[in-house]
XYZ file of C-alpha atoms in Angstrom:
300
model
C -32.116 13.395 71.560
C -31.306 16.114 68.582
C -28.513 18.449 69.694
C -27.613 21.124 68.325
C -23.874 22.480 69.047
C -24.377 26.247 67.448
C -20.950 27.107 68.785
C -18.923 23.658 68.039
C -18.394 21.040 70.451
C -15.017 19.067 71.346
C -14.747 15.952 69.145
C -14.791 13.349 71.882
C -17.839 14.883 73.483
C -19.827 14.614 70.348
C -18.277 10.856 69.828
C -19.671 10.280 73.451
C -22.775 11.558 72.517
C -23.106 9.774 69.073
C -22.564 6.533 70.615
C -25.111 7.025 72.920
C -27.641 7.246 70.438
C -27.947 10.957 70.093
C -27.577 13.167 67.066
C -25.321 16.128 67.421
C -25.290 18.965 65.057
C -22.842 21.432 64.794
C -23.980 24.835 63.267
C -23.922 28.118 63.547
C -26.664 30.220 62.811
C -28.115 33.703 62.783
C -30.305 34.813 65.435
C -33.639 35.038 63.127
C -32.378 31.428 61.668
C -31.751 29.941 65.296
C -34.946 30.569 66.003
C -36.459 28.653 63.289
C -33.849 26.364 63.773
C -33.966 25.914 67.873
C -37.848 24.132 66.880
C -36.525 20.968 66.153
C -34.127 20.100 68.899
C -34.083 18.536 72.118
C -30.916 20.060 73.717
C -28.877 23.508 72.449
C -25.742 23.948 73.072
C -23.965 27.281 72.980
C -20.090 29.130 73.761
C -19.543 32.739 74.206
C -20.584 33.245 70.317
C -24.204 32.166 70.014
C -27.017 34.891 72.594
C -30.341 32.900 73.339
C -32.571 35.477 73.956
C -36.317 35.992 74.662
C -37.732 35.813 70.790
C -35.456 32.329 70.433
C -36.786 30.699 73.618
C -40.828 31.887 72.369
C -39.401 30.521 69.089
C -38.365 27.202 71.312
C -41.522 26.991 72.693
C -43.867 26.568 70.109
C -43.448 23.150 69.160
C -42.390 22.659 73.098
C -39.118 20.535 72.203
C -36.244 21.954 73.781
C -35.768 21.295 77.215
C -32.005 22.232 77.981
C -30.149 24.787 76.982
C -26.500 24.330 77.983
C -23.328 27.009 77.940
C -20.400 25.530 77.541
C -18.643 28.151 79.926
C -19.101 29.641 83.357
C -21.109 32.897 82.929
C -24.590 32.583 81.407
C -24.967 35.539 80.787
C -25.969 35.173 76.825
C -28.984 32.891 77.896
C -31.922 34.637 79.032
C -31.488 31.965 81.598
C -34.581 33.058 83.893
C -37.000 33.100 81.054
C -35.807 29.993 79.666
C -36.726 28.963 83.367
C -39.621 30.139 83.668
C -41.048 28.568 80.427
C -39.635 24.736 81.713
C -36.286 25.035 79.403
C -33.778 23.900 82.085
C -30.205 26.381 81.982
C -27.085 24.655 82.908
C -23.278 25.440 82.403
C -19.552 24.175 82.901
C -18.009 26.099 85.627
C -15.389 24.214 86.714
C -13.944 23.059 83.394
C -12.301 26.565 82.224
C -11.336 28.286 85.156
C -7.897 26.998 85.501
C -7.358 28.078 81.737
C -8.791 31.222 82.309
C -6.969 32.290 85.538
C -3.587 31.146 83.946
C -4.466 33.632 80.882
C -5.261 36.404 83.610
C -2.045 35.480 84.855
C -0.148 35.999 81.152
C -1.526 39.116 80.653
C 0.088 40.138 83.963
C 3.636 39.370 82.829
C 3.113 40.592 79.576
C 1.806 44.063 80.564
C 4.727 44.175 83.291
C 7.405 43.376 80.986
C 5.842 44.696 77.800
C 6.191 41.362 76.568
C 3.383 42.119 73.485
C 4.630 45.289 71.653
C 7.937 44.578 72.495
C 7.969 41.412 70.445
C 5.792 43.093 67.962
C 8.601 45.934 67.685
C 11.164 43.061 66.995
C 9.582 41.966 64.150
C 9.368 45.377 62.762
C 13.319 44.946 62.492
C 13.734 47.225 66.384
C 15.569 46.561 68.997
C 14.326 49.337 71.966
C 15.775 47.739 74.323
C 16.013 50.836 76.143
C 12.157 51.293 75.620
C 10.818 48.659 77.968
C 11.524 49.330 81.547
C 9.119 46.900 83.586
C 8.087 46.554 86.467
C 8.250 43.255 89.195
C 4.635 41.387 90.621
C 6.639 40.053 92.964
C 5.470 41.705 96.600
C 3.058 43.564 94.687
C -0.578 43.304 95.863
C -3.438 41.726 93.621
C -6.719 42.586 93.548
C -9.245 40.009 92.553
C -12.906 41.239 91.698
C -14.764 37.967 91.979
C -13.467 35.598 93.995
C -14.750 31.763 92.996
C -13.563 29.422 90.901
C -11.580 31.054 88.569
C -10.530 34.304 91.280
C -9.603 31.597 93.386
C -7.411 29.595 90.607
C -5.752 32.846 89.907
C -4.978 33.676 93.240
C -3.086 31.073 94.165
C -1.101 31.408 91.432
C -0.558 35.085 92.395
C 0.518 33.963 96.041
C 3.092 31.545 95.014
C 5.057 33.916 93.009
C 5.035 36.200 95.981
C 2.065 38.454 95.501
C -0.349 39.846 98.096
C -3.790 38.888 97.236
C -7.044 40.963 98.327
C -10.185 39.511 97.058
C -14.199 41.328 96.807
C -17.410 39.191 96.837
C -20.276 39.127 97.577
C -20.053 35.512 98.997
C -16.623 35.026 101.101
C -15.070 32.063 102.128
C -13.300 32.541 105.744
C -11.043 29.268 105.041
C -9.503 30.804 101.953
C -7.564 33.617 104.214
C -4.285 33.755 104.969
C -1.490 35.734 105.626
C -1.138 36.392 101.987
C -4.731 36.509 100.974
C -7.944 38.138 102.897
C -11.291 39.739 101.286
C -11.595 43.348 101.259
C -14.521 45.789 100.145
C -14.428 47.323 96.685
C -13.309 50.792 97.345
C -10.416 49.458 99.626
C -9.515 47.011 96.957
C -9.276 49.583 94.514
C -7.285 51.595 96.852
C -4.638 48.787 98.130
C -3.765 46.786 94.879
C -1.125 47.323 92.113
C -3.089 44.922 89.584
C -6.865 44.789 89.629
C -8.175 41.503 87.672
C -12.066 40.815 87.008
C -13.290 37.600 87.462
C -17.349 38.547 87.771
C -20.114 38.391 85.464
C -21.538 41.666 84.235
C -23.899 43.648 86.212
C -26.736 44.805 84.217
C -24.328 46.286 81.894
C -22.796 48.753 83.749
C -18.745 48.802 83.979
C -17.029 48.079 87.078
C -14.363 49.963 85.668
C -14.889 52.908 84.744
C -13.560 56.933 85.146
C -15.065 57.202 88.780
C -13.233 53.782 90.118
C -10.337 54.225 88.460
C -9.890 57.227 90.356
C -9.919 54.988 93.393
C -6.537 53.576 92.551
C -2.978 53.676 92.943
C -1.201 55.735 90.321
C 0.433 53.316 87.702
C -2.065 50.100 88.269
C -2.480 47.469 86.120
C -6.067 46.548 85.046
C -6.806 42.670 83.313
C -10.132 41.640 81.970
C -11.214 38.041 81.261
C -14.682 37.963 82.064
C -16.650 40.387 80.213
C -16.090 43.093 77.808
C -18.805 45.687 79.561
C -17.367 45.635 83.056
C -14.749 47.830 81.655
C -15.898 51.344 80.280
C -13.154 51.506 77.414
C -13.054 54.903 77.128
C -11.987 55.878 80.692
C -9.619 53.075 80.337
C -8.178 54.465 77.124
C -8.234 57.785 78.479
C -6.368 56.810 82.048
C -3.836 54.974 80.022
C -2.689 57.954 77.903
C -2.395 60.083 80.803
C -0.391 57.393 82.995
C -2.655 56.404 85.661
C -3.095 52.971 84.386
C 0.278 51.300 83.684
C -0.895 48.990 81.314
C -3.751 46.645 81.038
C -4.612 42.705 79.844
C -7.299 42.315 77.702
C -9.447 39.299 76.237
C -12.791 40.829 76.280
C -14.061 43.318 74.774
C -17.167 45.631 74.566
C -18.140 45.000 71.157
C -16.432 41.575 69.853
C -15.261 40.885 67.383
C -13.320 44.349 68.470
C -13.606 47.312 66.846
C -11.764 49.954 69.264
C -8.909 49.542 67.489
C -7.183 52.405 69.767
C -7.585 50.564 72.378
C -6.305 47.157 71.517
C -3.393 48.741 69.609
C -2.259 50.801 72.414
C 1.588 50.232 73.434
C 0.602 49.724 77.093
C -2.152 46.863 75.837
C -2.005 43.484 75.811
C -4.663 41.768 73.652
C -6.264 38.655 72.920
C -9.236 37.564 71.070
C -11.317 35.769 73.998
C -9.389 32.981 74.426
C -9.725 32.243 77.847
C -11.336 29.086 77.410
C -9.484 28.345 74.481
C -6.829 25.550 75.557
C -7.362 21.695 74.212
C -7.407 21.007 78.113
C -10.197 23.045 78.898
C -12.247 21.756 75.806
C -11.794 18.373 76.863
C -13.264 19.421 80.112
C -15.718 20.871 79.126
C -17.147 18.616 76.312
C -17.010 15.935 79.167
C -18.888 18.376 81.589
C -21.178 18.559 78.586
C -21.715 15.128 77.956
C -22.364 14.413 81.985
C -24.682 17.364 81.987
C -27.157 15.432 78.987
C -26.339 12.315 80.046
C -27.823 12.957 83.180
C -30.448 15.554 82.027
């Protein structure tokens, strides 16, 4: 089979593949250049860069070639997954590869918003020393709240648990076994209510923001907000505006709206921490995931 790896693909995976007797490409292109592109392959293969929308998948179809489309990732949301189904392109992803990479980046940008660990470094190098500046705060006996609760909510929150956090967990599919005396699922507007850190592990919902002016609202005074999953579950503005006025204590960020970011206000704010979607990005994960990549074809 032709592959084509528009986002890259880990080195062993495409040695795998090679062997095997297929041809892997690695290229990125354009969305009116993918299309033309996407004609002559069996198998595409996309990260968090490349969207496959509705004109590429008519593009696909014409010549009737491609037959999997694979995200190399847990959310699919930049496939137009159900129209790629519906026109006998099989979607598939890797959700189990990432998420422990993921939840232990969540789990960074907790410390580092709680101990300003990211300006306060950044100040250092400016020749400062605030020490005065930085007065933190503990997670320790602090309650979590985890938006999203699978692989990745679950990865994080047992993290959270063994460094003495309180975990509450929302969705929409609950697992009785996972409760315990320091973890149970709540609804929404009591999680909002209950937790000192709020961290979103879901994909996003049409668009709208989970987080946003109204829900913020909901919470405790001084909360801590983290985003790994997607840039538009967070309205940015009410989060801006919420930090500047001290209801949100600080927040982690690795996702953003519009990416690469351009809200500079918000990623340069004191009580930020910031990284450029990187959740994925560990040479563990990559290995994972180019295997989970190379099972996926292999048995496609």
């Amino acid at each position: 089979m032709r592959i084509l790896a528009s986002d890259g693909m880990e080195k062993n995976a495409v040695a795998a593949l090679t062997a095997a007797g297929h041809e892997v490409v690695e290229q990125f292109y354009e969305p009116a250049e993918l299309a033309e592109q996407v004609k002559n392959f069996d198998v595409l293969v996309v990260r968090s860069a490349t969207k496959v929308r509705k004109p590429i998948i008519d593009a696909a179809c014409e010549t009737g070639k491609l037959k999997l489309i694979i995200r190399g990732g847990v959310g699919i949301d930049n496939i137009d997954h159900e129209y790629a189904e519906s026109k006998g392109i099989k979607v598939r992803n890797t959700p189990r590869a990432s998420s422990d990479s993921v939840a232990e980046l969540a789990l960074a940008h907790m410390l580092s918003v709680s101990r300003f660990i990211n300006i306060a470094g950044h100040t250092m190098r400016e020749g400062k020393w605030e020490k005065k500046a930085y007065k933190g705060i503990e997670i320790a006996g602090k309650t979590l709240g985890i938006i999203g609760y699978g692989r990745i909510g679950q990865a994080l929150g047992r993290r959270a648990q063994a460094l003495g956090m309180k975990v509450v967990a929302y969705d929409i599919f609950k697992i009785p076994e996972l409760e315990n005396e320091n973890m149970r699922y709540a609804e929404m507007d009591e999680l909002f209510e209950v937790s000192d850190f709020i961290s979103l592990h879901t994909p996003s919902i049409d668009g709208r923001p989970l987080i946003n002016a109204e829900t913020i609202a909901k919470m405790k005074n001084g909360v801590v907000i983290i985003n790994t999953s997607r840039g538009n579950n967070v309205d940015e503005q009410a989060l801006l505006d919420a930090l500047n006025s001290g209801k949100v204590f600080g927040a982690g960020l690795d996702v953003f709206a519009e990416e690469p970011a351009k809200n500079v206000e918000l990623y340069s704010h004191p009580r930020v921490s910031c990284t450029p979607h990187i959740g994925a990005s560990t040479s563990e994960a990559q290995k994972r995931i180019g295997a989970e990549i190379v099972d996926i074809i292999t048995k496609f």
